[in-house]
mmCIF file of C-alpha atoms in Angstrom:
data_model
loop_
_atom_site.group_PDB
_atom_site.id
_atom_site.type_symbol
_atom_site.label_atom_id
_atom_site.label_comp_id
_atom_site.label_asym_id
_atom_site.label_seq_id
_atom_site.Cartn_x
_atom_site.Cartn_y
_atom_site.Cartn_z
ATOM 1 C CA UNK C 628 -39.814 -191.126 59.058
ATOM 2 C CA UNK C 629 -39.871 -187.483 60.095
ATOM 3 C CA UNK C 630 -36.929 -185.580 58.261
ATOM 4 C CA UNK C 631 -33.879 -184.985 61.106
ATOM 5 C CA UNK C 632 -31.437 -182.206 59.682
ATOM 6 C CA UNK C 633 -28.050 -183.969 59.842
ATOM 7 C CA UNK C 634 -25.034 -182.233 61.269
ATOM 8 C CA UNK C 635 -21.922 -182.776 59.700
ATOM 9 C CA UNK C 636 -18.847 -182.046 62.121
ATOM 10 C CA UNK C 637 -16.455 -180.954 58.990
ATOM 11 C CA UNK C 638 -12.952 -182.864 58.936
ATOM 12 C CA UNK C 639 -9.185 -181.861 58.305
ATOM 13 C CA UNK C 640 -8.652 -181.719 54.383
ATOM 14 C CA UNK C 641 -6.156 -183.659 53.335
ATOM 15 C CA UNK C 642 -5.789 -181.218 50.352
ATOM 16 C CA UNK C 643 -2.817 -180.897 48.405
ATOM 17 C CA UNK C 644 -3.327 -177.166 47.100
ATOM 18 C CA UNK C 645 -4.900 -175.243 50.429
ATOM 19 C CA UNK C 646 -5.521 -175.665 54.037
ATOM 20 C CA UNK C 647 -9.070 -176.794 55.833
ATOM 21 C CA UNK C 648 -10.580 -174.857 58.647
ATOM 22 C CA UNK C 649 -12.896 -177.382 60.109
ATOM 23 C CA UNK C 650 -16.169 -175.898 61.387
ATOM 24 C CA UNK C 651 -19.348 -177.321 62.875
ATOM 25 C CA UNK C 652 -22.669 -177.026 62.193
ATOM 26 C CA UNK C 653 -22.031 -175.205 59.077
ATOM 27 C CA UNK C 654 -23.571 -177.126 56.583
ATOM 28 C CA UNK C 655 -26.196 -179.707 56.837
ATOM 29 C CA UNK C 656 -28.533 -182.606 54.628
ATOM 30 C CA UNK C 657 -31.902 -181.363 54.031
ATOM 31 C CA UNK C 658 -32.663 -184.254 51.807
ATOM 32 C CA UNK C 659 -30.975 -187.680 50.574
ATOM 33 C CA UNK C 660 -32.003 -190.214 48.126
ATOM 34 C CA UNK C 661 -30.879 -193.911 47.191
ATOM 35 C CA UNK C 662 -32.669 -193.895 44.002
ATOM 36 C CA UNK C 663 -34.789 -190.451 42.865
ATOM 37 C CA UNK C 664 -38.606 -191.171 42.652
ATOM 38 C CA UNK C 665 -41.783 -188.633 41.232
ATOM 39 C CA UNK C 666 -45.284 -187.980 42.629
ATOM 40 C CA UNK C 667 -46.790 -189.487 39.443
ATOM 41 C CA UNK C 668 -50.908 -188.720 39.387
ATOM 42 C CA UNK C 669 -51.593 -192.183 40.179
ATOM 43 C CA UNK C 670 -49.582 -195.725 41.243
ATOM 44 C CA UNK C 671 -51.257 -197.099 37.980
ATOM 45 C CA UNK C 672 -49.380 -194.193 36.038
ATOM 46 C CA UNK C 673 -46.183 -194.801 37.716
ATOM 47 C CA UNK C 674 -46.489 -198.704 36.800
ATOM 48 C CA UNK C 675 -47.205 -198.156 33.372
ATOM 49 C CA UNK C 676 -44.086 -195.759 32.939
ATOM 50 C CA UNK C 677 -41.701 -198.095 33.945
ATOM 51 C CA UNK C 678 -43.594 -201.008 31.943
ATOM 52 C CA UNK C 679 -42.836 -198.917 28.836
ATOM 53 C CA UNK C 680 -39.537 -197.587 29.522
ATOM 54 C CA UNK C 681 -40.389 -194.065 30.469
ATOM 55 C CA UNK C 682 -39.454 -194.250 33.817
ATOM 56 C CA UNK C 683 -35.984 -196.424 34.851
ATOM 57 C CA UNK C 684 -35.405 -195.433 38.452
ATOM 58 C CA UNK C 685 -31.312 -195.965 38.370
ATOM 59 C CA UNK C 686 -30.827 -193.649 35.471
ATOM 60 C CA UNK C 687 -32.360 -190.201 37.071
ATOM 61 C CA UNK C 688 -29.751 -188.236 38.875
ATOM 62 C CA UNK C 689 -30.158 -184.817 40.582
ATOM 63 C CA UNK C 690 -27.900 -181.905 38.948
ATOM 64 C CA UNK C 691 -29.089 -178.491 39.104
ATOM 65 C CA UNK C 692 -30.541 -176.804 42.517
ATOM 66 C CA UNK C 693 -32.223 -173.427 43.158
ATOM 67 C CA UNK C 694 -33.795 -172.401 46.338
ATOM 68 C CA UNK C 695 -36.839 -169.325 46.389
ATOM 69 C CA UNK C 696 -38.704 -168.572 49.270
ATOM 70 C CA UNK C 697 -40.026 -172.307 50.293
ATOM 71 C CA UNK C 698 -39.104 -174.002 47.666
ATOM 72 C CA UNK C 699 -36.187 -175.508 46.347
ATOM 73 C CA UNK C 700 -35.981 -176.697 42.554
ATOM 74 C CA UNK C 701 -33.941 -179.851 41.110
ATOM 75 C CA UNK C 702 -33.088 -180.435 37.816
ATOM 76 C CA UNK C 703 -33.208 -184.379 36.512
ATOM 77 C CA UNK C 704 -31.353 -184.119 33.222
ATOM 78 C CA UNK C 705 -32.466 -186.856 30.465
ATOM 79 C CA UNK C 706 -28.850 -188.096 29.772
ATOM 80 C CA UNK C 707 -30.229 -191.752 30.044
ATOM 81 C CA UNK C 708 -33.298 -193.352 28.867
ATOM 82 C CA UNK C 709 -36.222 -193.590 31.554
ATOM 83 C CA UNK C 710 -36.458 -189.571 32.781
ATOM 84 C CA UNK C 711 -39.928 -188.777 33.292
ATOM 85 C CA UNK C 712 -39.550 -185.088 34.327
ATOM 86 C CA UNK C 713 -36.393 -182.587 34.051
ATOM 87 C CA UNK C 714 -37.463 -179.923 36.708
ATOM 88 C CA UNK C 715 -39.092 -180.430 40.218
ATOM 89 C CA UNK C 716 -40.121 -178.518 42.997
ATOM 90 C CA UNK C 717 -39.548 -179.579 47.168
ATOM 91 C CA UNK C 718 -40.991 -177.667 50.111
ATOM 92 C CA UNK C 719 -37.851 -176.323 52.130
ATOM 93 C CA UNK C 720 -39.728 -177.891 55.193
ATOM 94 C CA UNK C 721 -40.535 -181.346 54.572
ATOM 95 C CA UNK C 722 -41.479 -184.333 57.003
ATOM 96 C CA UNK C 723 -39.848 -187.061 54.662
ATOM 97 C CA UNK C 724 -35.560 -187.825 54.254
ATOM 98 C CA UNK C 725 -36.224 -189.135 50.847
ATOM 99 C CA UNK C 726 -39.476 -187.283 49.171
ATOM 100 C CA UNK C 727 -40.909 -187.801 45.630
ATOM 101 C CA UNK C 728 -39.919 -185.124 43.254
ATOM 102 C CA UNK C 729 -42.838 -182.994 41.831
ATOM 103 C CA UNK C 730 -42.518 -181.993 38.538
ATOM 104 C CA UNK C 731 -42.372 -178.481 37.799
ATOM 105 C CA UNK C 732 -44.395 -176.621 36.655
ATOM 106 C CA UNK C 733 -46.853 -179.202 35.904
ATOM 107 C CA UNK C 734 -46.208 -182.708 34.188
ATOM 108 C CA UNK C 735 -47.486 -181.260 31.407
ATOM 109 C CA UNK C 736 -44.293 -179.374 30.564
ATOM 110 C CA UNK C 737 -42.415 -182.379 30.451
ATOM 111 C CA UNK C 738 -44.733 -184.493 28.101
ATOM 112 C CA UNK C 739 -44.795 -181.785 25.250
ATOM 113 C CA UNK C 740 -44.102 -182.268 21.650
ATOM 114 C CA UNK C 741 -42.119 -180.534 19.246
ATOM 115 C CA UNK C 742 -39.568 -178.302 21.517
ATOM 116 C CA UNK C 743 -43.289 -176.689 23.400
ATOM 117 C CA UNK C 744 -41.926 -178.264 26.733
ATOM 118 C CA UNK C 745 -38.859 -179.442 28.821
ATOM 119 C CA UNK C 746 -36.350 -181.509 26.758
ATOM 120 C CA UNK C 747 -33.425 -181.737 29.083
ATOM 121 C CA UNK C 748 -32.922 -179.302 31.825
ATOM 122 C CA UNK C 749 -29.233 -178.684 33.269
ATOM 123 C CA UNK C 750 -29.111 -175.695 35.664
ATOM 124 C CA UNK C 751 -31.241 -173.075 36.962
ATOM 125 C CA UNK C 752 -30.693 -169.231 37.847
ATOM 126 C CA UNK C 753 -33.221 -167.234 40.138
ATOM 127 C CA UNK C 754 -33.341 -163.409 39.757
ATOM 128 C CA UNK C 755 -34.205 -160.754 42.174
ATOM 129 C CA UNK C 756 -37.316 -160.411 40.630
ATOM 130 C CA UNK C 757 -38.444 -163.969 41.201
ATOM 131 C CA UNK C 758 -38.273 -165.220 37.725
ATOM 132 C CA UNK C 759 -36.425 -168.862 37.584
ATOM 133 C CA UNK C 760 -34.205 -168.572 34.058
ATOM 134 C CA UNK C 761 -33.650 -172.300 33.216
ATOM 135 C CA UNK C 762 -30.914 -173.879 30.904
ATOM 136 C CA UNK C 763 -32.774 -176.558 28.983
ATOM 137 C CA UNK C 764 -29.991 -178.379 26.389
ATOM 138 C CA UNK C 765 -32.725 -179.549 24.100
ATOM 139 C CA UNK C 766 -30.760 -183.157 24.075
ATOM 140 C CA UNK C 767 -31.169 -186.209 25.152
ATOM 141 C CA UNK C 768 -29.593 -189.794 26.143
ATOM 142 C CA UNK C 769 -25.801 -187.382 26.229
ATOM 143 C CA UNK C 770 -24.320 -190.717 28.467
ATOM 144 C CA UNK C 771 -25.562 -192.940 25.429
ATOM 145 C CA UNK C 772 -26.514 -192.227 22.089
ATOM 146 C CA UNK C 773 -26.768 -188.349 22.028
ATOM 147 C CA UNK C 774 -29.807 -187.053 20.278
ATOM 148 C CA UNK C 775 -30.084 -183.368 19.618
ATOM 149 C CA UNK C 776 -33.812 -182.782 19.387
ATOM 150 C CA UNK C 777 -34.401 -179.192 20.524
ATOM 151 C CA UNK C 778 -32.378 -176.204 20.197
ATOM 152 C CA UNK C 779 -30.569 -175.436 23.539
ATOM 153 C CA UNK C 780 -33.338 -172.969 25.127
ATOM 154 C CA UNK C 781 -33.460 -170.489 27.860
ATOM 155 C CA UNK C 782 -37.069 -170.054 29.640
ATOM 156 C CA UNK C 783 -37.914 -167.788 31.806
ATOM 157 C CA UNK C 784 -40.516 -169.086 34.696
ATOM 158 C CA UNK C 785 -42.507 -166.432 37.063
ATOM 159 C CA UNK C 786 -42.385 -168.549 40.394
ATOM 160 C CA UNK C 787 -45.056 -165.982 41.539
ATOM 161 C CA UNK C 788 -47.452 -167.665 39.659
ATOM 162 C CA UNK C 789 -45.995 -170.926 38.356
ATOM 163 C CA UNK C 790 -45.848 -170.172 34.221
ATOM 164 C CA UNK C 791 -43.273 -170.115 31.781
ATOM 165 C CA UNK C 792 -43.165 -166.406 30.833
ATOM 166 C CA UNK C 793 -40.630 -166.697 28.507
ATOM 167 C CA UNK C 794 -38.731 -169.357 25.683
ATOM 168 C CA UNK C 795 -35.439 -167.787 24.230
ATOM 169 C CA UNK C 796 -33.984 -170.374 21.800
ATOM 170 C CA UNK C 797 -30.200 -169.836 21.254
ATOM 171 C CA UNK C 798 -29.733 -169.264 17.852
ATOM 172 C CA UNK C 799 -27.588 -171.744 15.872
ATOM 173 C CA UNK C 800 -24.836 -169.684 14.943
ATOM 174 C CA UNK C 801 -23.903 -169.691 18.623
ATOM 175 C CA UNK C 802 -24.274 -173.297 19.261
ATOM 176 C CA UNK C 803 -21.285 -175.018 17.683
ATOM 177 C CA UNK C 804 -20.765 -178.780 16.652
ATOM 178 C CA UNK C 805 -20.547 -180.814 20.186
ATOM 179 C CA UNK C 806 -21.192 -177.522 22.010
ATOM 180 C CA UNK C 807 -22.384 -178.258 25.874
ATOM 181 C CA UNK C 808 -24.521 -175.644 26.983
ATOM 182 C CA UNK C 809 -24.344 -176.467 30.788
ATOM 183 C CA UNK C 810 -24.566 -173.546 33.002
ATOM 184 C CA UNK C 811 -25.802 -169.992 33.167
ATOM 185 C CA UNK C 812 -26.185 -167.299 35.658
ATOM 186 C CA UNK C 813 -28.691 -164.297 35.879
ATOM 187 C CA UNK C 814 -27.297 -160.702 36.234
ATOM 188 C CA UNK C 815 -30.146 -158.586 37.324
ATOM 189 C CA UNK C 816 -28.919 -155.121 39.360
ATOM 190 C CA UNK C 817 -31.979 -153.915 41.015
ATOM 191 C CA UNK C 818 -35.540 -154.354 42.304
ATOM 192 C CA UNK C 819 -36.914 -154.244 39.015
ATOM 193 C CA UNK C 820 -34.673 -156.421 37.275
ATOM 194 C CA UNK C 821 -34.100 -154.145 34.494
ATOM 195 C CA UNK C 822 -30.950 -154.104 31.996
ATOM 196 C CA UNK C 823 -30.804 -158.012 32.837
ATOM 197 C CA UNK C 824 -28.622 -160.162 30.965
ATOM 198 C CA UNK C 825 -27.811 -164.086 31.408
ATOM 199 C CA UNK C 826 -24.350 -165.292 30.961
ATOM 200 C CA UNK C 827 -24.124 -168.642 29.624
ATOM 201 C CA UNK C 828 -21.110 -171.498 29.562
ATOM 202 C CA UNK C 829 -20.512 -173.660 26.884
ATOM 203 C CA UNK C 830 -17.953 -176.422 27.950
ATOM 204 C CA UNK C 831 -17.166 -178.447 25.501
ATOM 205 C CA UNK C 832 -16.612 -175.670 22.906
ATOM 206 C CA UNK C 833 -15.112 -172.984 25.005
ATOM 207 C CA UNK C 834 -17.464 -170.304 24.833
ATOM 208 C CA UNK C 835 -19.444 -167.678 26.429
ATOM 209 C CA UNK C 836 -23.208 -166.737 25.215
ATOM 210 C CA UNK C 837 -24.743 -163.882 26.854
ATOM 211 C CA UNK C 838 -28.437 -163.160 26.509
ATOM 212 C CA UNK C 839 -29.499 -159.667 26.841
ATOM 213 C CA UNK C 840 -33.319 -159.575 28.193
ATOM 214 C CA UNK C 841 -34.153 -155.676 26.766
ATOM 215 C CA UNK C 842 -34.577 -157.209 23.217
ATOM 216 C CA UNK C 843 -33.830 -160.897 23.575
ATOM 217 C CA UNK C 844 -30.431 -161.126 21.291
ATOM 218 C CA UNK C 845 -27.487 -163.373 22.083
ATOM 219 C CA UNK C 846 -23.686 -163.290 21.347
ATOM 220 C CA UNK C 847 -21.195 -165.410 21.938
ATOM 221 C CA UNK C 848 -17.360 -164.352 23.278
ATOM 222 C CA UNK C 849 -14.665 -166.948 22.613
ATOM 223 C CA UNK C 850 -11.297 -167.094 24.370
ATOM 224 C CA UNK C 851 -8.496 -169.259 25.383
ATOM 225 C CA UNK C 852 -9.269 -168.888 29.245
ATOM 226 C CA UNK C 853 -11.975 -170.931 28.387
ATOM 227 C CA UNK C 854 -10.292 -174.051 27.553
ATOM 228 C CA UNK C 855 -9.385 -176.678 30.091
ATOM 229 C CA UNK C 856 -5.939 -177.951 31.697
ATOM 230 C CA UNK C 857 -4.697 -181.330 29.847
ATOM 231 C CA UNK C 858 -3.244 -181.901 33.419
ATOM 232 C CA UNK C 859 -6.039 -181.189 35.173
ATOM 233 C CA UNK C 860 -8.474 -183.184 32.668
ATOM 234 C CA UNK C 861 -7.455 -186.273 34.408
ATOM 235 C CA UNK C 862 -9.442 -187.365 37.526
ATOM 236 C CA UNK C 863 -9.427 -189.881 39.949
ATOM 237 C CA UNK C 864 -12.077 -190.127 42.726
ATOM 238 C CA UNK C 865 -12.442 -192.732 45.347
ATOM 239 C CA UNK C 866 -10.518 -194.865 42.997
ATOM 240 C CA UNK C 867 -12.490 -194.194 39.713
ATOM 241 C CA UNK C 868 -10.157 -192.861 37.199
ATOM 242 C CA UNK C 869 -11.752 -191.009 34.437
ATOM 243 C CA UNK C 870 -10.939 -188.424 31.994
ATOM 244 C CA UNK C 871 -12.959 -185.124 31.386
ATOM 245 C CA UNK C 872 -11.874 -182.156 29.283
ATOM 246 C CA UNK C 873 -14.379 -180.029 30.523
ATOM 247 C CA UNK C 874 -13.610 -175.929 29.351
ATOM 248 C CA UNK C 875 -16.041 -173.251 30.964
ATOM 249 C CA UNK C 876 -18.334 -173.718 33.250
ATOM 250 C CA UNK C 877 -18.460 -172.041 37.160
ATOM 251 C CA UNK C 878 -19.268 -168.644 36.769
ATOM 252 C CA UNK C 879 -20.011 -166.397 39.716
ATOM 253 C CA UNK C 880 -20.980 -162.329 40.259
ATOM 254 C CA UNK C 881 -18.594 -160.382 42.110
ATOM 255 C CA UNK C 882 -19.945 -156.940 44.104
ATOM 256 C CA UNK C 883 -21.469 -153.913 42.156
ATOM 257 C CA UNK C 884 -19.433 -150.902 42.616
ATOM 258 C CA UNK C 885 -19.243 -147.774 40.582
ATOM 259 C CA UNK C 886 -21.613 -149.016 37.910
ATOM 260 C CA UNK C 887 -19.934 -152.376 36.762
ATOM 261 C CA UNK C 888 -19.377 -155.615 38.407
ATOM 262 C CA UNK C 889 -16.756 -158.527 37.969
ATOM 263 C CA UNK C 890 -17.615 -162.265 36.613
ATOM 264 C CA UNK C 891 -15.757 -165.040 38.019
ATOM 265 C CA UNK C 892 -15.435 -168.249 36.022
ATOM 266 C CA UNK C 893 -13.326 -171.049 35.600
ATOM 267 C CA UNK C 894 -13.178 -174.499 33.266
ATOM 268 C CA UNK C 895 -13.911 -177.634 35.478
ATOM 269 C CA UNK C 896 -10.890 -179.529 34.199
ATOM 270 C CA UNK C 897 -8.495 -176.534 35.443
ATOM 271 C CA UNK C 898 -7.153 -175.174 38.635
ATOM 272 C CA UNK C 899 -7.146 -171.609 37.394
ATOM 273 C CA UNK C 900 -9.654 -168.858 38.435
ATOM 274 C CA UNK C 901 -10.385 -166.119 35.925
ATOM 275 C CA UNK C 902 -12.394 -162.549 35.865
ATOM 276 C CA UNK C 903 -14.036 -160.581 33.576
ATOM 277 C CA UNK C 904 -15.726 -156.958 33.897
ATOM 278 C CA UNK C 905 -19.073 -157.642 32.858
ATOM 279 C CA UNK C 906 -19.380 -154.300 31.255
ATOM 280 C CA UNK C 907 -17.268 -156.369 28.056
ATOM 281 C CA UNK C 908 -18.929 -158.563 27.978
ATOM 282 C CA UNK C 909 -22.498 -156.891 27.863
ATOM 283 C CA UNK C 910 -21.184 -154.886 25.318
ATOM 284 C CA UNK C 911 -21.308 -157.433 21.729
ATOM 285 C CA UNK C 912 -18.831 -154.799 19.842
ATOM 286 C CA UNK C 913 -16.381 -156.088 22.390
ATOM 287 C CA UNK C 914 -16.895 -159.624 20.978
ATOM 288 C CA UNK C 915 -13.793 -159.721 18.428
ATOM 289 C CA UNK C 916 -11.622 -156.694 20.563
ATOM 290 C CA UNK C 917 -11.774 -157.593 23.948
ATOM 291 C CA UNK C 918 -8.770 -160.611 24.468
ATOM 292 C CA UNK C 919 -6.670 -158.724 27.296
ATOM 293 C CA UNK C 920 -10.171 -157.883 29.235
ATOM 294 C CA UNK C 921 -9.938 -161.836 30.274
ATOM 295 C CA UNK C 922 -7.421 -161.961 33.104
ATOM 296 C CA UNK C 923 -6.120 -164.656 35.119
ATOM 297 C CA UNK C 924 -6.729 -163.708 38.980
ATOM 298 C CA UNK C 925 -3.573 -165.354 40.738
ATOM 299 C CA UNK C 926 -2.458 -168.931 41.885
ATOM 300 C CA UNK C 927 -3.268 -172.333 40.990
ATOM 301 C CA UNK C 928 -5.328 -174.558 43.209
ATOM 302 C CA UNK C 929 -3.101 -177.425 42.605
ATOM 303 C CA UNK C 930 -3.835 -181.117 40.707
ATOM 304 C CA UNK C 931 -6.852 -181.744 42.728
ATOM 305 C CA UNK C 932 -8.096 -178.068 41.966
ATOM 306 C CA UNK C 933 -10.851 -178.746 39.954
ATOM 307 C CA UNK C 934 -14.063 -176.809 40.744
ATOM 308 C CA UNK C 935 -17.962 -177.160 39.499
ATOM 309 C CA UNK C 936 -20.097 -174.369 40.815
ATOM 310 C CA UNK C 937 -19.291 -171.416 42.587
ATOM 311 C CA UNK C 938 -21.252 -168.759 44.113
ATOM 312 C CA UNK C 939 -20.814 -165.488 45.756
ATOM 313 C CA UNK C 940 -22.933 -164.438 48.798
ATOM 314 C CA UNK C 941 -24.146 -160.628 49.464
ATOM 315 C CA UNK C 942 -20.660 -159.879 51.735
ATOM 316 C CA UNK C 943 -18.536 -160.997 49.080
ATOM 317 C CA UNK C 944 -17.356 -164.292 49.884
ATOM 318 C CA UNK C 945 -16.801 -166.971 47.224
ATOM 319 C CA UNK C 946 -18.100 -170.688 47.831
ATOM 320 C CA UNK C 947 -17.043 -173.086 45.381
ATOM 321 C CA UNK C 948 -17.269 -176.844 45.229
ATOM 322 C CA UNK C 949 -14.157 -178.954 45.012
ATOM 323 C CA UNK C 950 -15.069 -181.643 43.227
ATOM 324 C CA UNK C 951 -11.836 -184.061 43.488
ATOM 325 C CA UNK C 952 -11.569 -183.612 47.319
ATOM 326 C CA UNK C 953 -15.324 -183.706 48.498
ATOM 327 C CA UNK C 954 -15.301 -180.332 49.800
ATOM 328 C CA UNK C 955 -16.445 -176.704 49.625
ATOM 329 C CA UNK C 956 -13.586 -174.076 49.773
ATOM 330 C CA UNK C 957 -14.004 -170.233 50.412
ATOM 331 C CA UNK C 958 -12.469 -166.605 49.172
ATOM 332 C CA UNK C 959 -13.322 -163.244 50.078
ATOM 333 C CA UNK C 960 -12.949 -161.492 46.541
ATOM 334 C CA UNK C 961 -11.539 -158.468 48.207
ATOM 335 C CA UNK C 962 -8.259 -160.727 48.767
ATOM 336 C CA UNK C 963 -5.715 -161.661 46.138
ATOM 337 C CA UNK C 964 -6.430 -165.039 44.846
ATOM 338 C CA UNK C 965 -3.534 -166.595 46.262
ATOM 339 C CA UNK C 966 -3.624 -170.341 48.188
ATOM 340 C CA UNK C 967 -2.984 -168.503 51.353
ATOM 341 C CA UNK C 968 -6.327 -166.971 51.176
ATOM 342 C CA UNK C 969 -8.225 -170.127 50.019
ATOM 343 C CA UNK C 970 -9.607 -172.503 52.890
ATOM 344 C CA UNK C 971 -11.474 -175.822 52.968
ATOM 345 C CA UNK C 972 -14.389 -175.104 55.187
ATOM 346 C CA UNK C 973 -16.282 -178.121 54.384
ATOM 347 C CA UNK C 974 -15.642 -181.879 53.849
ATOM 348 C CA UNK C 975 -16.799 -185.113 53.927
ATOM 349 C CA UNK C 976 -16.313 -188.550 52.096
ATOM 350 C CA UNK C 977 -19.571 -189.727 52.310
ATOM 351 C CA UNK C 978 -21.763 -186.525 51.968
ATOM 352 C CA UNK C 979 -19.877 -184.588 49.661
ATOM 353 C CA UNK C 980 -19.034 -186.880 46.798
ATOM 354 C CA UNK C 981 -18.893 -184.728 43.958
ATOM 355 C CA UNK C 982 -20.414 -181.426 44.885
ATOM 356 C CA UNK C 983 -22.189 -180.491 41.498
ATOM 357 C CA UNK C 984 -24.236 -177.304 41.704
ATOM 358 C CA UNK C 985 -23.693 -174.598 44.316
ATOM 359 C CA UNK C 986 -26.142 -171.837 44.578
ATOM 360 C CA UNK C 987 -26.721 -168.883 46.924
ATOM 361 C CA UNK C 988 -30.270 -167.835 47.923
ATOM 362 C CA UNK C 989 -32.168 -164.628 48.110
ATOM 363 C CA UNK C 990 -33.065 -164.976 51.813
ATOM 364 C CA UNK C 991 -31.792 -162.884 54.821
ATOM 365 C CA UNK C 992 -29.603 -164.398 56.139
ATOM 366 C CA UNK C 993 -28.605 -165.990 53.028
ATOM 367 C CA UNK C 994 -27.926 -169.821 53.149
ATOM 368 C CA UNK C 995 -25.613 -171.521 50.303
ATOM 369 C CA UNK C 996 -27.721 -174.709 48.767
ATOM 370 C CA UNK C 997 -25.446 -177.748 47.138
ATOM 371 C CA UNK C 998 -26.172 -180.860 45.131
ATOM 372 C CA UNK C 999 -23.887 -183.613 45.461
ATOM 373 C CA UNK C 1000 -24.479 -186.583 42.530
ATOM 374 C CA UNK C 1001 -21.748 -189.017 42.790
ATOM 375 C CA UNK C 1002 -22.007 -187.794 38.929
ATOM 376 C CA UNK C 1003 -18.587 -189.778 37.571
ATOM 377 C CA UNK C 1004 -20.276 -193.111 39.195
ATOM 378 C CA UNK C 1005 -23.460 -192.719 37.284
ATOM 379 C CA UNK C 1006 -21.839 -191.811 34.179
ATOM 380 C CA UNK C 1007 -19.742 -195.277 34.339
ATOM 381 C CA UNK C 1008 -23.154 -197.003 35.744
ATOM 382 C CA UNK C 1009 -21.234 -198.048 39.300
ATOM 383 C CA UNK C 1010 -24.087 -196.311 41.276
ATOM 384 C CA UNK C 1011 -24.935 -198.679 44.396
ATOM 385 C CA UNK C 1012 -29.163 -198.386 44.787
ATOM 386 C CA UNK C 1013 -28.720 -199.721 48.191
ATOM 387 C CA UNK C 1014 -26.499 -196.366 49.163
ATOM 388 C CA UNK C 1015 -27.362 -192.780 49.531
ATOM 389 C CA UNK C 1016 -26.264 -191.278 46.326
ATOM 390 C CA UNK C 1017 -27.626 -188.186 45.940
ATOM 391 C CA UNK C 1018 -28.220 -185.138 48.488
ATOM 392 C CA UNK C 1019 -29.593 -181.614 48.743
ATOM 393 C CA UNK C 1020 -27.417 -179.741 51.367
ATOM 394 C CA UNK C 1021 -27.315 -176.195 52.890
ATOM 395 C CA UNK C 1022 -24.769 -174.346 54.328
ATOM 396 C CA UNK C 1023 -24.271 -171.092 56.577
ATOM 397 C CA UNK C 1024 -22.094 -169.321 54.518
ATOM 398 C CA UNK C 1025 -21.382 -166.760 57.527
ATOM 399 C CA UNK C 1026 -20.873 -169.624 59.998
ATOM 400 C CA UNK C 1027 -18.688 -171.662 57.793
ATOM 401 C CA UNK C 1028 -15.876 -168.648 57.117
ATOM 402 C CA UNK C 1029 -16.039 -167.997 60.783
ATOM 403 C CA UNK C 1030 -12.644 -167.113 62.273
ATOM 404 C CA UNK C 1031 -10.999 -168.396 58.786
ATOM 405 C CA UNK C 1032 -9.252 -165.752 56.208
ATOM 406 C CA UNK C 1033 -12.451 -166.039 54.177
ATOM 407 C CA UNK C 1034 -14.230 -163.576 56.857
ATOM 408 C CA UNK C 1035 -13.758 -160.063 55.577
ATOM 409 C CA UNK C 1036 -12.832 -157.381 57.572
ATOM 410 C CA UNK C 1037 -15.723 -154.988 59.083
ATOM 411 C CA UNK C 1038 -13.641 -152.146 56.471
ATOM 412 C CA UNK C 1039 -13.372 -154.123 53.966
ATOM 413 C CA UNK C 1040 -14.287 -152.501 50.171
ATOM 414 C CA UNK C 1041 -14.212 -153.275 46.943
ATOM 415 C CA UNK C 1042 -13.293 -156.294 45.231
ATOM 416 C CA UNK C 1043 -10.182 -157.750 43.814
ATOM 417 C CA UNK C 1044 -9.765 -157.386 40.003
#
């Protein structure tokens, strides 16, 4: 069936924290699946994978999303048994509504032993030079009986040649017992990607790990702002009540000015947004003397204000996933972080159920890319294989914020810090 890009009429939010602004034609669905399937080398190979337990379709869930030129990349972590590949690519333009995932860069990287290939990839972040930085947890079956097969590892993949050009295991001194190394954002500041750093979140042991590309070194910051809020650790989504105490999770980079730029961040189980100057976290000598540099931005988003991922476009506007409200919010980073400066710009209680990852691409004009995956239902084995459960969606930031408080004024400069 020919792909039909589904235009979503965004409905009025029922937020208990800040207002919505209905905006049509800003967000669309590129792909949707009831269950995920892969482009196996042959039908016989697929049947064999099912027979020997390597492929159990109900256990496959998409998690991370990135876009580079004519491709989107999707991760499928090995949280349960039966996930044959953990990173795949798809065309931006396709003739299928529910395409097969093509393991990336090849099947060989997903079958390697001795930690030479991919184990369980969570998320990806692409730098300005076309290198995709990939975060591999090294852990399998986290939702069953977790097994740490390999150290958490940062991979670098050249998207021009589709080859892995770097593999950087995170040193054991920065990975604590029961760490959940779950998200990353790459900080590249010019066309040559000099002085590149990667910021990595540890959601369960509440740390920020920094990687410096020039000498492949790591260091770790710990801070009380990386912890969850107790009251925000209790969730209810479409009648399902569950408890997650996830700390530091979402990170987004502000605009580069006067030799510095801010890193905005939040815990998933929290209603608060924080900020730190990247000049601080790029300096390993500040690990033990930077406690006052991590600052609260402003208002709480309210009791249903949990946010997974966030990203900031070239205009300095942040988009963020409101996972308990089936919604996407916005904030102009030049303005104070107050409720009257936040808006919901997309909401849908069918297509936006648990918007998990969000990235803004490098194209002109830019688009935001979102994975929605009903993660709580997946965790508790409540996925209905007869419904559409997983979606790759995209949003036009300019169209989404037009006429809202998130739309920057032409003479706006700087950022709020």
